[in-house]
């Protein structure tokens, strides 16, 4: 674990000198020091870091929930749902069509629909932090789309498992989906009406007790969420959403910051450990086609979300590039596909596709002004938003 931290730190320091984002460098460290690359292998089995990696994911999404206040949901719930539905329709639909055109099988096509259709919540969160855009107007639809994706994800996983495993238990699939939806509804009700009570329970002037309390709550609810068939990430997000609206919200955000950075690095490092570079050449053309298709669909989705929210070309470009990366969910699907005995080309395809977009996503987000110039109405990097006012300076970083 110490070697993982140090390797990630060294590569990130070197990359920062030439302007590279930290996420792909953390992943690269995992690839270079993992079991699939010749040379020194710090970790022989990626599962050895699985719990630490999950903790990193939980903390990343918990922090995202702290930033995404309940007022944002109350004020933009309808537009958030429409933007999220549009994003899913474009990307999941394109992924399903791509899956059938590749010709690997119906179950494989359903897996590919999820791989191409769902953004990486962890990478999107890190991109927003690294680019300083958490306070930008277009960040609300970005976070809203992530929430809609995670709700879709919970139902999608519950329905997909019996299909790819060949089980004929449709009643069981419906029961699992209902259980997941019911738990999500419970979390939403608590977040909407239970904030005052939660605020009294969590409040303390002792930083040590506050850290233990919010960390325990985030991890516990994430674990319970997974037991109910809901992604652990959305459980952690909902806890952050609840605590962010309490009087302790600002203090919690300060205290969780170093924990988020440290274990977030381990999450991306562990992601790199799972990638075998030797498997990539066999699926290079399907990967490149899928990447091009995802780029196109994200641009269309960014334009659609900007139109829904009344934004101009620059926010549209920010939305399209921020949501580009794919990551942890695709790896979950790769694991499910391998366990179900699906086409062996799926695993290297997913690894190559995710690696390219995990690198391309942060790079594109940092240079979204280039995309804004070629979008309809985009005359340059300082193109106005839909309200006619210039975007905050942070959005240009």
Short mmCIF file of C-alpha atoms in Angstrom, two decimals, residues 45 55 65 86 99 102 119 177 198 218-219 223 229 260 265 275 323 342 381:
data_model
loop_
_atom_site.label_atom_id
_atom_site.label_comp_id
_atom_site.label_asym_id
_atom_site.label_seq_id
_atom_site.Cartn_x
_atom_site.Cartn_y
_atom_site.Cartn_z
CA UNK A 45 -3.63 -9.77 -6.86
CA UNK A 55 -13.30 3.29 0.41
CA UNK A 65 -22.90 14.76 -2.17
CA UNK A 86 -31.57 12.41 -22.61
CA UNK A 99 -23.16 -4.13 -29.17
CA UNK A 102 -20.17 -6.03 -33.17
CA UNK A 119 -20.10 7.75 -16.94
CA UNK A 177 -35.35 -4.12 -8.87
CA UNK A 198 -29.62 14.18 11.19
CA UNK A 218 -20.98 7.09 4.75
CA UNK A 219 -19.41 3.62 4.76
CA UNK A 223 -22.65 -1.11 2.51
CA UNK A 229 -28.86 -3.91 -4.84
CA UNK A 260 -10.82 11.86 -0.18
CA UNK A 265 -5.66 7.93 -5.48
CA UNK A 275 -5.75 -3.80 -16.79
CA UNK A 323 -19.10 13.27 -18.48
CA UNK A 342 -19.69 -14.48 -21.92
CA UNK A 381 -13.25 30.51 -25.41
#
